[in-house]
């Protein structure tokens, strides 16, 4: 492809979900675009392939409609800690001592700031940094620069202690490096021979930071438009940074303990505490990873709150991101009469178009419809901007065919600055734990096609298939999101007769799972129209609700896993991982749980004896006894495919549940999920393993609640087949209409 | 340039795999794939495809959809400056992604028979 940047518009909204009376703001950046037109649209169907309803949007009258001037905004990636030094205590004129314990993960790559107040553009200040794989102490006053550089090549994934000193009295400078020799270095210290070193010189330069240069840990600065922007980001862990600065005969000593929380709950969020007594506290920017092991981690404790002294490190990445901070382009105060649903700000410029989707939910306490669709925005975040076909050698192997890319994928490839999905690894190989919605999410566009499903859809557009199906059925409904449910809990669901899930609600928080269990246990009726749901535990940053954390765990179908001892979420204190590993397998809630995945093609269900039980008769009205269910569809040609779930009483499928139908004919690209494989037996593929299947399950609960589950991501891709006249649509409609009927279920 | 002591192990495995693949009736497997590019596949064809799919990112094939009405083309990934980039071959346009899948296998088999030094 040409490297020439095409015309493009990108944007994000201040929130996923907004209620009447609330305001949502939009943040837009144009590339080679001077002006664009904004129109509010209501989204009804996204996928625009042949034989489907096509792309359906309805233009809306709105105060935000109009023409706007476009500006281009930068994306500032990379995490660091910035110290609030408003009294300029860290600007030496007589004596400077500072240091840090570090664990570099890419020491060979470029220039990386460890700590200090150094401006690259002004050649002023002081810093410890890594350059060309070696430790450097640099200082300067804007006129003259001096540096001490050690000859030892730093080993990656190895703990060292570094410190530096400058004396204004005699101009002497000193730099020292000492391997920590820990038992968690990548290789045994005796085997890898990490070397220390020291250097002492008289220098004529002085460490005089420019006015605009803050003291940073994990990055240096460069002057842009009057501000010292962060640059030269460090990859790896920093621990126990300290500084002792003498200025005007007064010495200030600061020690930053990254294991110390300033909160009663002990969570490690953005605040960084100076325990040295100088009050020079700091703030973590762009969400580096906290709750990570320090050089002294013993392995006896794995909860950072139980042993803060062993968790005094922060892991910084040059590609961390929590908020792009683009300025507001326009806003919308949602009118009281605006119906709940899926909307977007549609942006049109010359030869380019962008949709920035959002959901309008009913206001608290307002009357609402009897059906709610729970849009899995947590899963949208986990998958946000995934670039696996470019970055993961195993991508083609996993999906069973050559990846089929689309325009959106090429835009993602041009825009690494939009940050990662939680399926990727950082540039230093460590897993991505955080995903933010305050950035463009290119694969959350309504017409996005999934590279791994050969022209089919995934996530947001797959859930729009439910929207158009509901509209076609003439059923009024409301939109709610994971983020709403996490925040409001059961209160959000109360009053709804039926809640429908999206196609792939994989990532849920504890409060969501509690609310859904309480909902069905108190008479609510749940239709789980997807696969691999309720699988991973996620949490949201208590102060930044737009940011989700998922650390995965050491089992489960996962693209990466945390390093040893780093399994507790910094934003919630919970141990990461599968809900199954917390005694809450998805089968408890939905009767089915993740069993296998494959992406070559989908199959269909065959009815089982339970489907002829009179209690299930309503489900199969209009469906033949021997009819194949869902041998058609957008997602690989069938309703049973991609990620699939099975019924299993040992994992919590409720007693008395009806196993209505089960899929057949999966290929060996479908393999049993790894958390169920203890040894290394053969025969775990779809052609041999009877547990590689998607199950259709129905059960009722005391109190009038009920659950219907499809156990397949591909289900929603079959709804629109033949103009909605098909057995997948019929079964889904039969269940929804009966669930809306308040008469007790059989 | 540093080398990994395990490299010869992988080189040996790759040679043996190519010998095994050379013993297959590749024309018959190609014909099977033409009929079922997205599967199901015989064990032997699955083995052949897996051997190609295991390759690293550099040189890997991708398919690019120009839109349902505008056809599909083949591309390859090249890693430059540490980042993979896509190079599309836009002269030949395929009428479906399935035809493009098959064209990739044809290209890979051609390279297997007449190696030119690129990753399969």
Short mmCIF file of C-alpha atoms in Angstrom, two decimals, chain B residues 26-117:
data_model
loop_
_atom_site.label_atom_id
_atom_site.label_comp_id
_atom_site.label_asym_id
_atom_site.label_seq_id
_atom_site.Cartn_x
_atom_site.Cartn_y
_atom_site.Cartn_z
CA UNK B 26 -0.02 -32.00 -4.04
CA UNK B 27 -2.11 -31.80 -7.21
CA UNK B 28 -4.84 -33.87 -5.57
CA UNK B 29 -4.71 -31.73 -2.42
CA UNK B 30 -4.90 -28.57 -4.49
CA UNK B 31 -7.97 -29.92 -6.25
CA UNK B 32 -9.58 -30.75 -2.90
CA UNK B 33 -8.88 -27.24 -1.67
CA UNK B 34 -10.34 -25.72 -4.84
CA UNK B 35 -13.65 -27.35 -4.02
CA UNK B 36 -13.55 -26.56 -0.29
CA UNK B 37 -11.29 -23.57 0.40
CA UNK B 38 -12.81 -23.03 3.86
CA UNK B 39 -13.02 -26.74 4.63
CA UNK B 40 -13.75 -29.37 5.66
CA UNK B 41 -10.35 -30.71 4.71
CA UNK B 42 -8.79 -34.17 4.66
CA UNK B 43 -6.13 -34.86 7.28
CA UNK B 44 -3.40 -34.59 4.67
CA UNK B 45 -4.61 -31.24 3.33
CA UNK B 46 -5.03 -29.94 6.86
CA UNK B 47 -1.43 -30.91 7.58
CA UNK B 48 -0.24 -29.12 4.48
CA UNK B 49 -2.19 -25.97 5.32
CA UNK B 50 -1.01 -25.98 8.92
CA UNK B 51 2.60 -26.09 7.77
CA UNK B 52 2.05 -22.86 5.82
CA UNK B 53 0.02 -21.19 8.53
CA UNK B 54 2.74 -21.71 11.12
CA UNK B 55 5.11 -19.32 9.36
CA UNK B 56 6.06 -16.03 11.01
CA UNK B 57 4.51 -12.68 10.14
CA UNK B 58 7.18 -11.61 7.65
CA UNK B 59 6.17 -12.63 4.12
CA UNK B 60 2.82 -13.97 5.25
CA UNK B 61 -0.09 -13.77 2.86
CA UNK B 62 -3.27 -11.82 3.54
CA UNK B 63 -6.38 -11.26 1.47
CA UNK B 64 -7.81 -7.78 1.07
CA UNK B 65 -11.47 -7.18 0.33
CA UNK B 66 -11.94 -4.17 -1.91
CA UNK B 67 -15.67 -4.38 -1.26
CA UNK B 68 -18.20 -7.02 -2.14
CA UNK B 69 -18.65 -5.58 -5.62
CA UNK B 70 -15.00 -4.84 -6.23
CA UNK B 71 -13.39 -8.16 -5.52
CA UNK B 72 -10.59 -9.53 -3.38
CA UNK B 73 -6.84 -9.25 -3.90
CA UNK B 74 -3.85 -10.91 -2.33
CA UNK B 75 -1.26 -9.15 -0.23
CA UNK B 76 1.81 -9.97 1.80
CA UNK B 77 3.12 -8.69 5.07
CA UNK B 78 6.62 -7.35 5.32
CA UNK B 79 8.16 -6.21 8.55
CA UNK B 80 9.87 -2.84 8.21
CA UNK B 81 11.16 -0.78 11.12
CA UNK B 82 9.73 -3.40 13.44
CA UNK B 83 6.20 -2.90 12.09
CA UNK B 84 4.44 -5.16 9.63
CA UNK B 85 3.29 -3.46 6.43
CA UNK B 86 0.90 -4.77 3.86
CA UNK B 87 1.81 -4.89 0.20
CA UNK B 88 -1.15 -5.62 -2.04
CA UNK B 89 -0.95 -7.21 -5.45
CA UNK B 90 -3.85 -5.44 -7.11
CA UNK B 91 -3.48 -6.62 -10.69
CA UNK B 92 -5.33 -9.89 -10.16
CA UNK B 93 -8.75 -9.44 -8.64
CA UNK B 94 -10.72 -12.44 -7.42
CA UNK B 95 -14.48 -12.63 -7.48
CA UNK B 96 -14.72 -14.12 -3.99
CA UNK B 97 -12.63 -14.48 -0.88
CA UNK B 98 -12.78 -18.26 -1.43
CA UNK B 99 -11.08 -17.91 -4.83
CA UNK B 100 -8.45 -15.70 -3.22
CA UNK B 101 -7.89 -18.31 -0.48
CA UNK B 102 -7.23 -20.88 -3.18
CA UNK B 103 -4.91 -18.57 -5.11
CA UNK B 104 -2.80 -18.19 -1.95
CA UNK B 105 -2.44 -21.96 -1.67
CA UNK B 106 -1.43 -22.14 -5.32
CA UNK B 107 1.23 -19.51 -4.72
CA UNK B 108 2.50 -21.29 -1.63
CA UNK B 109 2.74 -24.61 -3.41
CA UNK B 110 4.57 -22.99 -6.27
CA UNK B 111 7.05 -21.63 -3.77
CA UNK B 112 7.33 -25.03 -2.13
CA UNK B 113 8.14 -26.64 -5.46
CA UNK B 114 10.43 -23.84 -6.61
CA UNK B 115 11.73 -22.07 -3.51
CA UNK B 116 12.82 -18.50 -4.07
CA UNK B 117 13.97 -17.90 -0.56
#
